[in-house]
Structures are given as structure tokens and as C-alpha cells.
Coordinates of C-alpha atoms and ligand atoms in Angstrom, one line a residue:
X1 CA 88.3 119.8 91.4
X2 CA 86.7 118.3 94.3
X3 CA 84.5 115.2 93.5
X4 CA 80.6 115.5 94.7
X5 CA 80.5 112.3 97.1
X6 CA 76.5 110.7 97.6
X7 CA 76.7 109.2 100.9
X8 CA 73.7 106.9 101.0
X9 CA 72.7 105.3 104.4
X10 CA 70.1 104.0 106.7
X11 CA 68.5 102.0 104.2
X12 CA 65.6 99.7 104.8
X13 CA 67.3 96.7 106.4
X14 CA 67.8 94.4 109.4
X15 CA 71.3 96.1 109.1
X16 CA 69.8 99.8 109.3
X17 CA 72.0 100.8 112.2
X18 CA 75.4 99.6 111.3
X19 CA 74.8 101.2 108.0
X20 CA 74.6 104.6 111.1
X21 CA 77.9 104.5 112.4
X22 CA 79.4 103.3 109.2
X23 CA 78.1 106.4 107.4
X24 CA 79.7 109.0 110.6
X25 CA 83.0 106.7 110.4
X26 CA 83.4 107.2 106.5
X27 CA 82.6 111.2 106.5
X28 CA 84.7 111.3 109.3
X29 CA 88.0 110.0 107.1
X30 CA 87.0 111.6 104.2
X31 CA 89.4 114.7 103.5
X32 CA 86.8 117.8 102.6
X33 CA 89.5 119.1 100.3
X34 CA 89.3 116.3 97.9
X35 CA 85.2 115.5 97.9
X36 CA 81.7 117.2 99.0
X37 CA 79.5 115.1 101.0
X38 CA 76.1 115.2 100.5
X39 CA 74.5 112.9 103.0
X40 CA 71.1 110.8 101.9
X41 CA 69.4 109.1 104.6
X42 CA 67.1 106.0 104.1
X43 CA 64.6 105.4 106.6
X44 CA 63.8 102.0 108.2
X45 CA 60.6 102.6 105.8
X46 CA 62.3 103.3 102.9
X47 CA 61.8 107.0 102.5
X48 CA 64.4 108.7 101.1
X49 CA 65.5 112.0 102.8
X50 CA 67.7 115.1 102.7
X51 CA 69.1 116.5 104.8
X52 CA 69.5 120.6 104.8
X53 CA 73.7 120.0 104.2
X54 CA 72.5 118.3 101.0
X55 CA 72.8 121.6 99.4
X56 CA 76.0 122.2 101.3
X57 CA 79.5 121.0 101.8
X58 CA 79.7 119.2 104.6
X59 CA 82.4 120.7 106.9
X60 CA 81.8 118.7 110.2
X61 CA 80.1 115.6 111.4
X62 CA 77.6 117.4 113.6
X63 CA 76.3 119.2 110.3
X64 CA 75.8 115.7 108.8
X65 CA 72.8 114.8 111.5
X66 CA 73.9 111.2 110.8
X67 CA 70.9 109.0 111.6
X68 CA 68.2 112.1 111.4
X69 CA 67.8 113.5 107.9
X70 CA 65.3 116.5 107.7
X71 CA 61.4 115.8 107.4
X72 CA 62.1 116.8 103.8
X73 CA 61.8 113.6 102.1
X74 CA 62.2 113.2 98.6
X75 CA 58.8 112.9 96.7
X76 CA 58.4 109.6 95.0
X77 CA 60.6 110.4 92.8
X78 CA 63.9 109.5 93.8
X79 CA 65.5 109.9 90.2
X80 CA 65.2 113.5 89.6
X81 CA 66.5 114.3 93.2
X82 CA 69.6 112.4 92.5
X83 CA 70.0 114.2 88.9
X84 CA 68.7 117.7 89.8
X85 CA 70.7 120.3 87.9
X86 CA 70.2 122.8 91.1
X87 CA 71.4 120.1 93.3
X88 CA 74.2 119.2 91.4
X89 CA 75.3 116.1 90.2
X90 CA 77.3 113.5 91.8
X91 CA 80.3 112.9 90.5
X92 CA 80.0 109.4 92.6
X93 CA 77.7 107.9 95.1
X94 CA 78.8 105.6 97.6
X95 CA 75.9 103.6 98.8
X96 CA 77.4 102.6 102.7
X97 CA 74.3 100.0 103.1
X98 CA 73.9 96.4 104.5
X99 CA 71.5 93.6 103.7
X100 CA 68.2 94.0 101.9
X101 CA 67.1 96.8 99.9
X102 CA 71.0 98.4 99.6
X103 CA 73.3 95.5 99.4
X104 CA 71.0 93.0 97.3
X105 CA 71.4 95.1 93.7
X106 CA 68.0 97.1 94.3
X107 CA 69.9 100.0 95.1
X108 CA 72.7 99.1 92.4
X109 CA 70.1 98.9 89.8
X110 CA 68.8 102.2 90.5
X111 CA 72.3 104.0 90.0
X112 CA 73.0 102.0 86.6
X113 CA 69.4 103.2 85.3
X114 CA 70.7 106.6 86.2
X115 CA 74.0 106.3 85.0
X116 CA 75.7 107.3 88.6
X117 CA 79.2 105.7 89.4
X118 CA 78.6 103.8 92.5
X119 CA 81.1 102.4 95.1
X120 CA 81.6 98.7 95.1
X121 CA 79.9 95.4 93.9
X122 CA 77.3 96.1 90.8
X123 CA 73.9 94.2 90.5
X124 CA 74.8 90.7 89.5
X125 CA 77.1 90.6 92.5
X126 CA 75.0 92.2 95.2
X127 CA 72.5 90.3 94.5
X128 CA 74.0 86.9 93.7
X129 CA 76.2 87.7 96.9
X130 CA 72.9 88.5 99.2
X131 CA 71.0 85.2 98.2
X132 CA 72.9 82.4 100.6
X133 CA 71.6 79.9 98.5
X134 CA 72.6 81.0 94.7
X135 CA 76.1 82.2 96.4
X136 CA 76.7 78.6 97.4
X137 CA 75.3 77.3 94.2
X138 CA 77.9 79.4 92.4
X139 CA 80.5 78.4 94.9
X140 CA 79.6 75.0 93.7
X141 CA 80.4 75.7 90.3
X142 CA 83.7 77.1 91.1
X143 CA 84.7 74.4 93.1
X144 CA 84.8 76.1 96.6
X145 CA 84.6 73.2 99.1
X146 CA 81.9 74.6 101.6
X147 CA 79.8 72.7 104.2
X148 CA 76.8 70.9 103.3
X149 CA 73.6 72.2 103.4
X150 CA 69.8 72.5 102.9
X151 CA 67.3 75.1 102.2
X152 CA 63.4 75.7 101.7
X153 CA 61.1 78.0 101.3
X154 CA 58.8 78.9 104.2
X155 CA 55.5 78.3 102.8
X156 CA 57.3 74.5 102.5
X157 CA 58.2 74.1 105.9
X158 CA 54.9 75.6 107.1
X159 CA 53.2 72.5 104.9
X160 CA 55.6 69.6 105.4
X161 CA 57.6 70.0 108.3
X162 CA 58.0 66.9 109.5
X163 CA 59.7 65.8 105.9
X164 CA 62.0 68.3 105.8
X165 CA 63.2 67.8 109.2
X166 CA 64.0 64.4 108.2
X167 CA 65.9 65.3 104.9
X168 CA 68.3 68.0 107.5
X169 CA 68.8 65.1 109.7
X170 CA 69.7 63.0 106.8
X171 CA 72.2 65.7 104.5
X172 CA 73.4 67.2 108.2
X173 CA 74.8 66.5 110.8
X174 CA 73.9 68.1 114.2
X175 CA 74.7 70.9 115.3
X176 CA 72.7 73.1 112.6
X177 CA 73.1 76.6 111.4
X178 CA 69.7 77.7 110.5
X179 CA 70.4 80.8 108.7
X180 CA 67.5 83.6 106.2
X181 CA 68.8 83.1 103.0
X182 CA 68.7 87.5 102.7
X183 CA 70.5 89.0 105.6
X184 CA 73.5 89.5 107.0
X185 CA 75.2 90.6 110.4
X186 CA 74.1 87.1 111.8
X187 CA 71.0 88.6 112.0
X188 CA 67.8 85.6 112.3
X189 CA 70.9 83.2 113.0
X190 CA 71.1 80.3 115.5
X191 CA 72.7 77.1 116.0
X192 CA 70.4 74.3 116.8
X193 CA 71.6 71.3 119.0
X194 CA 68.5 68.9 118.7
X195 CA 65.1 68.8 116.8
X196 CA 63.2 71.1 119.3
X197 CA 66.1 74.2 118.9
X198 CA 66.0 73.1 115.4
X199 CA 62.1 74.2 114.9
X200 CA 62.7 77.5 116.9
X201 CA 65.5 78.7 115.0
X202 CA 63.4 77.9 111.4
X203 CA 60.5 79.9 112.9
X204 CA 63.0 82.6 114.1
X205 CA 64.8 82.6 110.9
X206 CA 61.0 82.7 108.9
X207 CA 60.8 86.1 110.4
X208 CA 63.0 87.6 108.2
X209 CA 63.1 85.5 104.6
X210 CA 60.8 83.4 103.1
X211 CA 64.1 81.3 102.3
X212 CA 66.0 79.6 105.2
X213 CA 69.0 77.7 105.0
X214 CA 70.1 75.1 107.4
X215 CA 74.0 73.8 107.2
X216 CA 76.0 71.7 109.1
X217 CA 78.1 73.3 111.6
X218 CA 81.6 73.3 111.7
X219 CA 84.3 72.9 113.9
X220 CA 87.0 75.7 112.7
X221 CA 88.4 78.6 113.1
X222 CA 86.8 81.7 111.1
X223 CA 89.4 83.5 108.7
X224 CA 88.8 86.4 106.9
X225 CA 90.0 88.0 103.3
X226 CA 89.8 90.9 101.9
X227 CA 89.7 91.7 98.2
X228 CA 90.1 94.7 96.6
X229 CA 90.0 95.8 93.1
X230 CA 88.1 95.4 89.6
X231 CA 89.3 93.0 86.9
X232 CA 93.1 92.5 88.6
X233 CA 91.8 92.8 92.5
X234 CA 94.4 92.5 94.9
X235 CA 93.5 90.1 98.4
X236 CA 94.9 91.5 101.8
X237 CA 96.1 89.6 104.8
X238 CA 93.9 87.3 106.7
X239 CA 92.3 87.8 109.9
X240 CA 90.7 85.7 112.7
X241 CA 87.9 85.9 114.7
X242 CA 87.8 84.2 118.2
X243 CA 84.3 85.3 120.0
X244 CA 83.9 84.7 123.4
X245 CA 80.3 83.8 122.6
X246 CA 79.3 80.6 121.0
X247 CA 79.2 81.6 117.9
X248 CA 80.1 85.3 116.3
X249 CA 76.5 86.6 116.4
X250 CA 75.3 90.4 116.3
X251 CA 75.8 90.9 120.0
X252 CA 79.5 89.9 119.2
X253 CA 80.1 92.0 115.9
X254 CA 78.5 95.0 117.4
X255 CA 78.0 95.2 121.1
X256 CA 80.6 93.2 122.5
X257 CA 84.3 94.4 122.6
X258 CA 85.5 91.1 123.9
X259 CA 85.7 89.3 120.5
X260 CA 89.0 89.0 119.4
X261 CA 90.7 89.4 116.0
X262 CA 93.8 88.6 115.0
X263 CA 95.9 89.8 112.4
X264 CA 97.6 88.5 110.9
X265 CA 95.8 84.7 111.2
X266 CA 98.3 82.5 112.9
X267 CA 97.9 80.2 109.8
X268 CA 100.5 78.7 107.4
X269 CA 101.5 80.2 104.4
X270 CA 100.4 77.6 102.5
X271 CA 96.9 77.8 103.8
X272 CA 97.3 81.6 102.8
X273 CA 97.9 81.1 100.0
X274 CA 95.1 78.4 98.9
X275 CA 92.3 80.7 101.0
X276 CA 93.6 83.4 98.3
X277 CA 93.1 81.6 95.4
X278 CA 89.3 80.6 96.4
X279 CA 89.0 84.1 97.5
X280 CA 90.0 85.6 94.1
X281 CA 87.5 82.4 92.5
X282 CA 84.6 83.3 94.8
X283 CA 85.1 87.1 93.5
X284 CA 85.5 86.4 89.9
X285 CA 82.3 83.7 89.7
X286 CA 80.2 86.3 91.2
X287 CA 81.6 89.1 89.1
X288 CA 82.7 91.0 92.2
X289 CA 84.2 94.6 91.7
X290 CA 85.2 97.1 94.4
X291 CA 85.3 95.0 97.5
X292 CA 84.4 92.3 99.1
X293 CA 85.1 90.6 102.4
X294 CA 85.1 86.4 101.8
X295 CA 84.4 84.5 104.9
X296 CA 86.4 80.8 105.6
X297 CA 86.7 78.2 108.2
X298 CA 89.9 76.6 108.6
X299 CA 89.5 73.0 110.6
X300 CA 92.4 71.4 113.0
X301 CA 94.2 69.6 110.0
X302 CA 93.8 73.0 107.5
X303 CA 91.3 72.2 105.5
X304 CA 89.3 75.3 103.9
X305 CA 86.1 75.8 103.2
X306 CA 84.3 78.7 102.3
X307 CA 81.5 80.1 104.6
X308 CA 80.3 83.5 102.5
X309 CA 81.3 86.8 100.7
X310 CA 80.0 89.7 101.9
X311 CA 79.3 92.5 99.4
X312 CA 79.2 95.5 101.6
X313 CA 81.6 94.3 104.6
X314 CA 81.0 96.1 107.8
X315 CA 83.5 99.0 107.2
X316 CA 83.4 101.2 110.4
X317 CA 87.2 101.2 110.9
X318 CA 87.2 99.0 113.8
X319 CA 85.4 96.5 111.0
X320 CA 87.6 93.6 110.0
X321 CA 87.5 94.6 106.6
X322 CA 89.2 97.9 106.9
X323 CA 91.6 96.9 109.4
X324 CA 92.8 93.6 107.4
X325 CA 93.5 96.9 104.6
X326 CA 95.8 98.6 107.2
X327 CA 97.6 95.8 108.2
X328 CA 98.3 95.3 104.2
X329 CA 99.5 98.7 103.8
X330 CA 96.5 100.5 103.2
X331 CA 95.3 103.4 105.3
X332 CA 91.4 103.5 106.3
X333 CA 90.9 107.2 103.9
X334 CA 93.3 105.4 101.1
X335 CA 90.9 102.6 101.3
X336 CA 87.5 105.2 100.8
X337 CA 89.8 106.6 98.1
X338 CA 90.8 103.6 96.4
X339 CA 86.9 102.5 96.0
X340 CA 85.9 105.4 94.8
X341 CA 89.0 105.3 92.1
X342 CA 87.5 102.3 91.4
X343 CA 84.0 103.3 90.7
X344 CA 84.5 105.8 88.4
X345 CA 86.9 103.2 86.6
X346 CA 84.2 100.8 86.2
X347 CA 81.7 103.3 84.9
X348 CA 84.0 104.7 82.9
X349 CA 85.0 101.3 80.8
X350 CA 81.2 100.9 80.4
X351 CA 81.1 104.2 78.4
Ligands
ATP401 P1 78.1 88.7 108.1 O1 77.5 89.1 106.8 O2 78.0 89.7 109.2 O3 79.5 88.1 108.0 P2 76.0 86.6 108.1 O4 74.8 87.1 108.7 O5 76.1 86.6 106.6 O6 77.2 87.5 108.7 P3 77.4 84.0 108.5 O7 78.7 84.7 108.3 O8 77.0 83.1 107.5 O9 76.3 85.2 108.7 O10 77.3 83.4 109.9 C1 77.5 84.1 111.1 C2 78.4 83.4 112.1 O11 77.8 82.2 112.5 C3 79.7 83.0 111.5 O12 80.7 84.0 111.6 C4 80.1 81.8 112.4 O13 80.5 82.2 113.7 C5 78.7 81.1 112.6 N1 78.5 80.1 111.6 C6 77.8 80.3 110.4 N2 77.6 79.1 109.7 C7 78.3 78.2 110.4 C8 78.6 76.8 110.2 N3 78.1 76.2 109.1 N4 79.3 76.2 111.1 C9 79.8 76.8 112.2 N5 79.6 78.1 112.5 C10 78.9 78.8 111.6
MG402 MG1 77.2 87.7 105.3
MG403 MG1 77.0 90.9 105.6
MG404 MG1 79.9 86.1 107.7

């Protein structure tokens, strides 16, 4: 019996159009003989919409209208178009969405009200994950080693600038990654050299969170794991990133095909295998399940330290998450198969 697949994307998020060509990459690799898709796009405002191939199968990517969605929007009620007995019910829904509002539990709360097996992290994790500031805090608890850092609440920096400013110079050392607690895709994210840069990248960084986080930058290379699974998940191999740019910002995730990655990492085994033991930790104190993608520097003499986990990694299939799957054995539609395997197996054990 073929399994009625939810595709939610768009969503309303900094990350709106990555969550575009993930959602074509995904329906592209899904094999029609095993699901029906039934595409639900988010708007940048938040309006749910279907689209006319809602009520269909989906046989080919032009009939998705990936990024339109019809002017039919879904009334308020949200619930009863998800669980309407004339539009069938889904036997899963995989929400393909980045940063606020999709990758932060709101979303993932909706589904568990309605009782909907969903792809990947559940709310606890999203959200815990989303928040910067409570993932290092749990980090802490775990003993990841991770850089140090500072963080405030706009409305605090607005009032006592001058304070906090000397508490950063005091905690950090320069140069500074001034980062919105919420976001993701190095969106709102600069490096600051000296107290002037320092002051734009806060105000740039307000923009988008009334959190901010500043940490000391690091001299490393960037690793990447990913992890895959529910109670026993399973890490792959790791990857590098070397972008040309100063830093790996959004021009260099999405725009820029210059940025390297390397896979394997040209790292020691034993470094391999300590970044897999804090990338199982990191999963398990956040109560991960599905996937996530955990971020690491490794300095000159191997030290590790753990920069983030990302809940809903980028997962077009030239994404790092997918591709560090491939290079582990794992085809990009195994992978879309394997999460979904894993959704219904998690809502299942809840029953
Ligand atoms: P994504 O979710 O897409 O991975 P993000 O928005 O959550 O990204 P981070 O991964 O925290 O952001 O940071 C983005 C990039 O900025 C990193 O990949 C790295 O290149 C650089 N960076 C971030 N923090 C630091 C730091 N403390 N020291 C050095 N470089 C940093
Ligand atoms: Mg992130
Ligand atoms: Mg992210
Ligand atoms: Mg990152």
C-alpha cells in the first residue's frame, strides 16, 4: 500500500527559500510507487496553502508548483485540513522546514496534538536545538567542550550597552561571533574584529531575535557529523568545510559553488572517533530522534569542540547532510526512506 507523504514547506522563516529547493529535491527522489505526495506550502506570512495536486498523486515535479501553492489557502483552521476524511489522511508528514516557525517545535507540536507521524526531531529537540543559548547550556551539562560565550536580550543591550560590551571584552576574546539566538543558515551572522564591527553586527543580529549571542571565534577547521536514528542512532562519516569566504556564511552555503567539502575529513581516527561520542551525547541530551547534523571545530593540535546541532540540516542532495549519508553507504531516497521508517516507529512506540 503506498504511504500518503505530507510534504510541508515554505514555512515562515529567514530559511523560507532553502526550505524551496529542498522540498523539489526530496519529491524528486521519492519513488511514486511507494508514497503519494501531497504538497503543503507555507507562505513567508504563514498562510497555509494547497495546492490543486493536494487531492492528487503527484506524478511529476512540474505538477507540484513547488514554491506557488494555489490562492486556496486553508481557513484558520489548519487541523481539520490535515485530518479531512475527503482529503485523506497522512499516513506521515514530513515537515522539510528551516528555522523559526518549522524547525523550533511549533510545527512539531501541531502534529503531536493531531496525532500525525512526523519526520525527524520531536518538540523538546526542535526547540531546545533552535535556541543557541539553551543548546549550549545543555551542551554544558553533557560535557561538550564548546567556545565561550555571552548572550543578552535586546531590550538589555538597547539599555546598557556600554556594560555589556565590557563583560564581551572581558569573557571573549576578539574576533567575535555575534550570532540571533533563533536562526539558522548563518543568517543575521558576522564576525566582529573591534568594538565598532562589534556594535553593527548586535544591531544586525537584533533584526532577527530579541536574543543575540556573541562567542569567541575560533581558529579550526569545521567538521561535520551526521546522526541517524531513534534510541540506537547510527553517526556517518565526517565532512569538512573549507569556504573561500571568511567565514561559511549564506552566500557560501547557498550561492557560492566554490566552498569546498571534503569527505571524508582528513582527520585521525582518533579524533573520529571522540567527535562521535560528543555527537551521539549532543543527540541524546537533547533527545534527538530522526536526524540531526552536529557541527564541530577541530583546532591545529585536535582539540574538539562542539559549535551546534542542527535539527532540520539542509538536505538538498548537494547538502552536507545527505552526502556525508552516501559516502556512509546510504543512498539520498534510502535516506528519505529511512526517516520516514523512523517516524512511524516513533509514533508508533508512543501508542
Ligand atoms: P547552520 O544552521 O546553517 O549550520 P547557523 O546559522 O546555525 O548555521 P553557525 O553554524 O553557528 O550558524 O555559524 C555559521 C558559521 O559561522 C560556521 O559554520 C562558521 O564558519 C562560523 N562560526 C560560527 N561560530 C564561530 C566561532 N565561534 N568561531 C569561528 N567561526 C564561527
Ligand atoms: Mg545551525
Ligand atoms: Mg540550521
Ligand atoms: Mg552550523
Amino acid at each position: 500500500m503506498k504511504k500518503k507523504l505530507g510534504l510541508l514547506y515554505g514555512g515562515k522563516s529567514a530559511e523560507h527559500d532553502v526550505s524551496l529547493s529542498t522540498a523539489r529535491a526530496v519529491t524528486q527522489a521519492l519513488n511514486f510507487d511507494k508514497f503519494d505526495v501531497f504538497p503543503i506550502f507555507i507562505t513567508r506570512d504563514g498562510e497555509w496553502r494547497k495546492g490543486d495536486q493536494l487531492t492528487a498523486p503527484a506524478e511529476s515535479i512540474e505538477q507540484l508548483q513547488i514554491g506557488k501553492g494555489t490562492q486556496d489557502s486553508i481557513p484558520n483552521d489548519v487541523s481539520s485540513f490535515l485530518l479531512n476524511k475527503d482529503e485523506k489522511e497522512f499516513d506521515v508528514i514530513f515537515p522539510l522546514l528551516h528555522g523559526t516557525n518549522g524547525e523550533d517545535g511549533t510545527v512539531q507540536g501541531l502534529l503531536e496534538v493531531l496525532n500525525l507521524p512526523y519526520v525527524g526531531n520531536g518538540v523538546l529537540a526542535s526547540s531546545a536545538g533552535m535556541d543557541k543559548v539553551v543548546m549550549k547550556q545543555l551542551f554544558e551539562h553533557a560535557g561538550l567542550k564548546q567556545v565561550p560565550y555571552v548572550y543578552f536580550i535586546r531590550k538589555e543591550w538597547n539599555k546598557s550597552q556600554d556594560a555589556l560590551i565590557a563583560k564581551m571584552e572581558e569573557e571573549l576574546t576578539w574576533p567575535m561571533f555575534v550570532k540571533p539566538a533563533n536562526l539558522g543558515s548563518s543568517v543575521g551572522i558576522s564576525k566582529a574584529s573591534n568594538r565598532e564591527e562589534l556594535i553593527k553586527a548586535i544591531d544586525l543580529a537584533s533584526k532577527y531575535d530579541r536574543k543575540i549571542i556573541v562567542e569567541t571565534g575560533i581558529v579550526a577547521r569545521e567538521v561535520e557529523m551526521g546522526v541517524l536514528g531513534n534510541d540506537s542512532p547510527k553517526v556517518s562519516v565526517p565532512g569538512e568545510i573549507k569556504p573561500v569566504t571568511d567565514f561559511y556564511d549564506y552566500d557560501s552555503k547557498y550561492n557560492d559553488n566554490n566552498t569546498g567539502l571534503i569527505i571524508p575529513a582528513p582527520v585521525t581516527t582518533d579524533v573520529v572517533e571522540r567527535m562521535k561520542d560528543m555527537a551521539i551525547r549532543a543527540f541524546k541530551v537533547l533527545d534527538c530522534s530522526g536526524l540531526v547534523r552536529a557541527d564541530f571545530f577541530v583546532t591545529a593540535d585536535d582539540d574538539i569542540v562542539i559549535n551546534e546541532v542542527n535539527t532540520m540540516p539542509g538536505f538538498t542532495p548537494v547538502s552536507m547532510y545527505p552526502i556525508l549519508w552516501q559516502n556512509t553507504g546510504v543512498t539520498y531516497s534510502d535516506l528519505i526512506e529511512q526517516l520516514i521508517d523512523l517516524a512511524i516507529e516513533r509514533h508508533d512506540e508512543k501508542q
